[in-house]
mmCIF file of C-alpha atoms in Angstrom:
data_model
loop_
_atom_site.group_PDB
_atom_site.id
_atom_site.type_symbol
_atom_site.label_atom_id
_atom_site.label_comp_id
_atom_site.label_asym_id
_atom_site.label_seq_id
_atom_site.Cartn_x
_atom_site.Cartn_y
_atom_site.Cartn_z
ATOM 1 C CA UNK O 1 48.346 -33.403 -39.047
ATOM 2 C CA UNK O 2 51.397 -31.431 -39.408
ATOM 3 C CA UNK O 3 52.476 -29.529 -42.421
ATOM 4 C CA UNK O 4 56.070 -29.173 -43.800
ATOM 5 C CA UNK O 5 56.933 -26.273 -44.870
ATOM 6 C CA UNK O 6 60.088 -28.051 -45.624
ATOM 7 C CA UNK O 7 62.574 -27.010 -43.726
ATOM 8 C CA UNK O 8 63.061 -28.148 -40.028
ATOM 9 C CA UNK O 9 63.838 -24.461 -38.502
ATOM 10 C CA UNK O 10 61.472 -25.533 -35.627
ATOM 11 C CA UNK O 11 57.668 -26.109 -35.010
ATOM 12 C CA UNK O 12 54.887 -23.416 -33.660
ATOM 13 C CA UNK O 13 51.049 -23.447 -33.370
ATOM 14 C CA UNK O 14 48.247 -21.668 -34.963
ATOM 15 C CA UNK O 15 45.281 -21.418 -33.318
ATOM 16 C CA UNK O 16 42.463 -19.346 -35.912
ATOM 17 C CA UNK O 17 38.330 -20.111 -35.135
ATOM 18 C CA UNK O 18 38.881 -23.670 -34.587
ATOM 19 C CA UNK O 19 41.895 -24.627 -36.104
ATOM 20 C CA UNK O 20 45.247 -26.324 -33.904
ATOM 21 C CA UNK O 21 47.854 -28.123 -34.808
ATOM 22 C CA UNK O 22 51.594 -28.160 -35.192
ATOM 23 C CA UNK O 23 53.030 -26.728 -38.347
ATOM 24 C CA UNK O 24 56.560 -27.957 -38.866
ATOM 25 C CA UNK O 25 58.912 -24.883 -40.176
ATOM 26 C CA UNK O 26 59.153 -21.299 -39.330
ATOM 27 C CA UNK O 27 55.485 -20.463 -38.842
ATOM 28 C CA UNK O 28 55.920 -15.748 -38.279
ATOM 29 C CA UNK O 29 56.483 -13.772 -41.761
ATOM 30 C CA UNK O 30 56.502 -10.214 -42.426
ATOM 31 C CA UNK O 31 52.944 -9.230 -43.434
ATOM 32 C CA UNK O 32 51.162 -9.568 -47.065
ATOM 33 C CA UNK O 33 54.069 -12.148 -47.303
ATOM 34 C CA UNK O 34 53.961 -16.352 -48.006
ATOM 35 C CA UNK O 35 55.115 -18.783 -46.062
ATOM 36 C CA UNK O 36 56.250 -21.356 -48.511
ATOM 37 C CA UNK O 37 53.560 -20.797 -50.482
ATOM 38 C CA UNK O 38 51.289 -22.275 -48.616
ATOM 39 C CA UNK O 39 48.432 -21.159 -47.200
ATOM 40 C CA UNK O 40 46.204 -21.335 -43.731
ATOM 41 C CA UNK O 41 42.423 -20.961 -44.056
ATOM 42 C CA UNK O 42 40.038 -21.229 -41.030
ATOM 43 C CA UNK O 43 36.653 -21.047 -41.079
ATOM 44 C CA UNK O 44 34.326 -18.331 -38.868
ATOM 45 C CA UNK O 45 30.361 -20.040 -37.582
ATOM 46 C CA UNK O 46 27.959 -17.435 -36.797
ATOM 47 C CA UNK O 47 25.096 -18.583 -35.199
ATOM 48 C CA UNK O 48 21.929 -15.921 -36.433
ATOM 49 C CA UNK O 49 19.088 -16.246 -34.711
ATOM 50 C CA UNK O 50 15.824 -15.287 -36.467
ATOM 51 C CA UNK O 51 12.847 -14.202 -34.521
ATOM 52 C CA UNK O 52 9.737 -12.727 -36.129
ATOM 53 C CA UNK O 53 11.123 -13.173 -38.729
ATOM 54 C CA UNK O 54 13.855 -10.905 -38.246
ATOM 55 C CA UNK O 55 17.995 -10.569 -37.334
ATOM 56 C CA UNK O 56 20.475 -7.999 -37.723
ATOM 57 C CA UNK O 57 23.778 -8.235 -36.146
ATOM 58 C CA UNK O 58 27.691 -8.084 -36.502
ATOM 59 C CA UNK O 59 30.828 -10.760 -35.877
ATOM 60 C CA UNK O 60 34.461 -9.162 -36.539
ATOM 61 C CA UNK O 61 37.200 -11.021 -38.720
ATOM 62 C CA UNK O 62 40.692 -10.820 -38.303
ATOM 63 C CA UNK O 63 42.387 -7.625 -40.973
ATOM 64 C CA UNK O 64 43.605 -8.500 -43.775
ATOM 65 C CA UNK O 65 41.738 -11.951 -44.101
ATOM 66 C CA UNK O 66 40.541 -13.067 -47.872
ATOM 67 C CA UNK O 67 37.235 -14.842 -48.211
ATOM 68 C CA UNK O 68 37.465 -17.445 -50.391
ATOM 69 C CA UNK O 69 33.546 -18.267 -49.911
ATOM 70 C CA UNK O 70 30.551 -17.917 -47.273
ATOM 71 C CA UNK O 71 28.110 -20.412 -47.546
ATOM 72 C CA UNK O 72 24.593 -20.512 -45.413
ATOM 73 C CA UNK O 73 22.644 -23.666 -43.531
ATOM 74 C CA UNK O 74 19.749 -23.449 -42.483
ATOM 75 C CA UNK O 75 19.319 -26.202 -40.376
ATOM 76 C CA UNK O 76 15.303 -26.705 -40.269
ATOM 77 C CA UNK O 77 13.342 -24.495 -42.824
ATOM 78 C CA UNK O 78 12.058 -20.850 -41.396
ATOM 79 C CA UNK O 79 8.379 -22.022 -40.085
ATOM 80 C CA UNK O 80 5.332 -19.617 -40.397
ATOM 81 C CA UNK O 81 5.342 -20.020 -44.701
ATOM 82 C CA UNK O 82 7.276 -16.891 -45.430
ATOM 83 C CA UNK O 83 7.313 -15.542 -49.034
ATOM 84 C CA UNK O 84 11.566 -15.414 -49.232
ATOM 85 C CA UNK O 85 13.423 -14.882 -45.985
ATOM 86 C CA UNK O 86 16.727 -12.975 -47.256
ATOM 87 C CA UNK O 87 19.303 -13.652 -45.772
ATOM 88 C CA UNK O 88 22.782 -10.549 -46.513
ATOM 89 C CA UNK O 89 26.119 -8.837 -45.742
ATOM 90 C CA UNK O 90 27.560 -5.744 -45.850
ATOM 91 C CA UNK O 91 29.823 -3.440 -44.652
ATOM 92 C CA UNK O 92 27.197 -1.100 -42.770
ATOM 93 C CA UNK O 93 23.473 -2.578 -41.596
ATOM 94 C CA UNK O 94 21.473 -3.470 -43.800
ATOM 95 C CA UNK O 95 24.340 -3.748 -46.607
ATOM 96 C CA UNK O 96 24.676 -5.821 -49.212
ATOM 97 C CA UNK O 97 28.778 -5.030 -50.215
ATOM 98 C CA UNK O 98 29.342 -9.136 -49.987
ATOM 99 C CA UNK O 99 26.633 -10.780 -50.198
ATOM 100 C CA UNK O 100 23.110 -9.844 -51.837
ATOM 101 C CA UNK O 101 20.037 -11.304 -50.995
ATOM 102 C CA UNK O 102 20.158 -14.799 -50.756
ATOM 103 C CA UNK O 103 16.623 -16.905 -49.472
ATOM 104 C CA UNK O 104 17.117 -18.876 -46.810
ATOM 105 C CA UNK O 105 13.777 -19.891 -45.767
ATOM 106 C CA UNK O 106 14.276 -23.797 -46.928
ATOM 107 C CA UNK O 107 16.097 -26.535 -45.359
ATOM 108 C CA UNK O 108 19.945 -26.740 -46.838
ATOM 109 C CA UNK O 109 23.278 -25.559 -47.612
ATOM 110 C CA UNK O 110 23.350 -22.319 -50.153
ATOM 111 C CA UNK O 111 26.351 -21.644 -51.599
ATOM 112 C CA UNK O 112 26.101 -17.836 -51.162
ATOM 113 C CA UNK O 113 27.221 -15.429 -54.720
ATOM 114 C CA UNK O 114 30.509 -12.845 -53.243
ATOM 115 C CA UNK O 115 29.818 -10.011 -54.395
ATOM 116 C CA UNK O 116 33.567 -8.659 -55.168
ATOM 117 C CA UNK O 117 34.064 -6.539 -52.226
ATOM 118 C CA UNK O 118 33.211 -9.863 -49.883
ATOM 119 C CA UNK O 119 36.769 -11.492 -50.519
ATOM 120 C CA UNK O 120 38.738 -8.705 -48.683
ATOM 121 C CA UNK O 121 35.717 -7.602 -46.187
ATOM 122 C CA UNK O 122 36.408 -4.911 -43.218
ATOM 123 C CA UNK O 123 37.141 -6.268 -39.559
ATOM 124 C CA UNK O 124 33.410 -5.797 -38.594
ATOM 125 C CA UNK O 125 30.473 -7.256 -41.341
ATOM 126 C CA UNK O 126 27.526 -6.800 -40.941
ATOM 127 C CA UNK O 127 24.301 -9.151 -41.496
ATOM 128 C CA UNK O 128 20.456 -9.018 -41.861
ATOM 129 C CA UNK O 129 18.249 -11.675 -41.903
ATOM 130 C CA UNK O 130 14.331 -9.953 -43.527
ATOM 131 C CA UNK O 131 11.512 -12.279 -43.737
ATOM 132 C CA UNK O 132 8.339 -11.220 -45.872
ATOM 133 C CA UNK O 133 4.399 -12.821 -46.739
ATOM 134 C CA UNK O 134 3.003 -15.564 -44.633
ATOM 135 C CA UNK O 135 2.846 -15.107 -40.742
ATOM 136 C CA UNK O 136 5.843 -13.291 -39.859
ATOM 137 C CA UNK O 137 5.251 -13.940 -36.114
ATOM 138 C CA UNK O 138 5.952 -17.960 -36.216
ATOM 139 C CA UNK O 139 8.816 -17.410 -37.939
ATOM 140 C CA UNK O 140 11.183 -18.319 -35.571
ATOM 141 C CA UNK O 141 14.674 -20.322 -36.024
ATOM 142 C CA UNK O 142 18.265 -20.708 -36.581
ATOM 143 C CA UNK O 143 20.671 -19.619 -39.398
ATOM 144 C CA UNK O 144 24.394 -20.792 -39.496
ATOM 145 C CA UNK O 145 26.381 -18.359 -41.857
ATOM 146 C CA UNK O 146 30.271 -19.801 -42.635
ATOM 147 C CA UNK O 147 32.926 -18.122 -43.619
ATOM 148 C CA UNK O 148 35.857 -19.620 -45.225
ATOM 149 C CA UNK O 149 39.002 -17.236 -45.677
ATOM 150 C CA UNK O 150 42.996 -17.439 -45.812
ATOM 151 C CA UNK O 151 44.559 -16.433 -42.596
ATOM 152 C CA UNK O 152 46.576 -12.998 -42.682
ATOM 153 C CA UNK O 153 50.187 -13.902 -42.243
#
């Protein structure tokens, strides 16, 4: 569906993490400006594979992205009866600068509470998953992280 920015100065296509579509009007702007007061948002999905109750890695955000929210989806509960399976996000390995520990062991979706710094993250974001309790050797599963953010223009 096209979004009209109130003029007929041309059309363009914006492609960012899965969003593709024509945008009616001028779609280029100087850094930090807005296009007719319209914010363009995108969603990034990061699939995290948990093995033996643990996972760690990084993903990249566009420079200048402003995060609206992070939500965590556990499609199937983490087996092995962990007491908790904590998921965190930070600017450094094992950091909690963006999202402090969220227990993601149960099947479901969690809208994570964002620490203020998490609204404007560094380009490289670190995730860490750590389980405690239960049988760690059988605590394998998938946790999906979704990041909804404003696209820098």
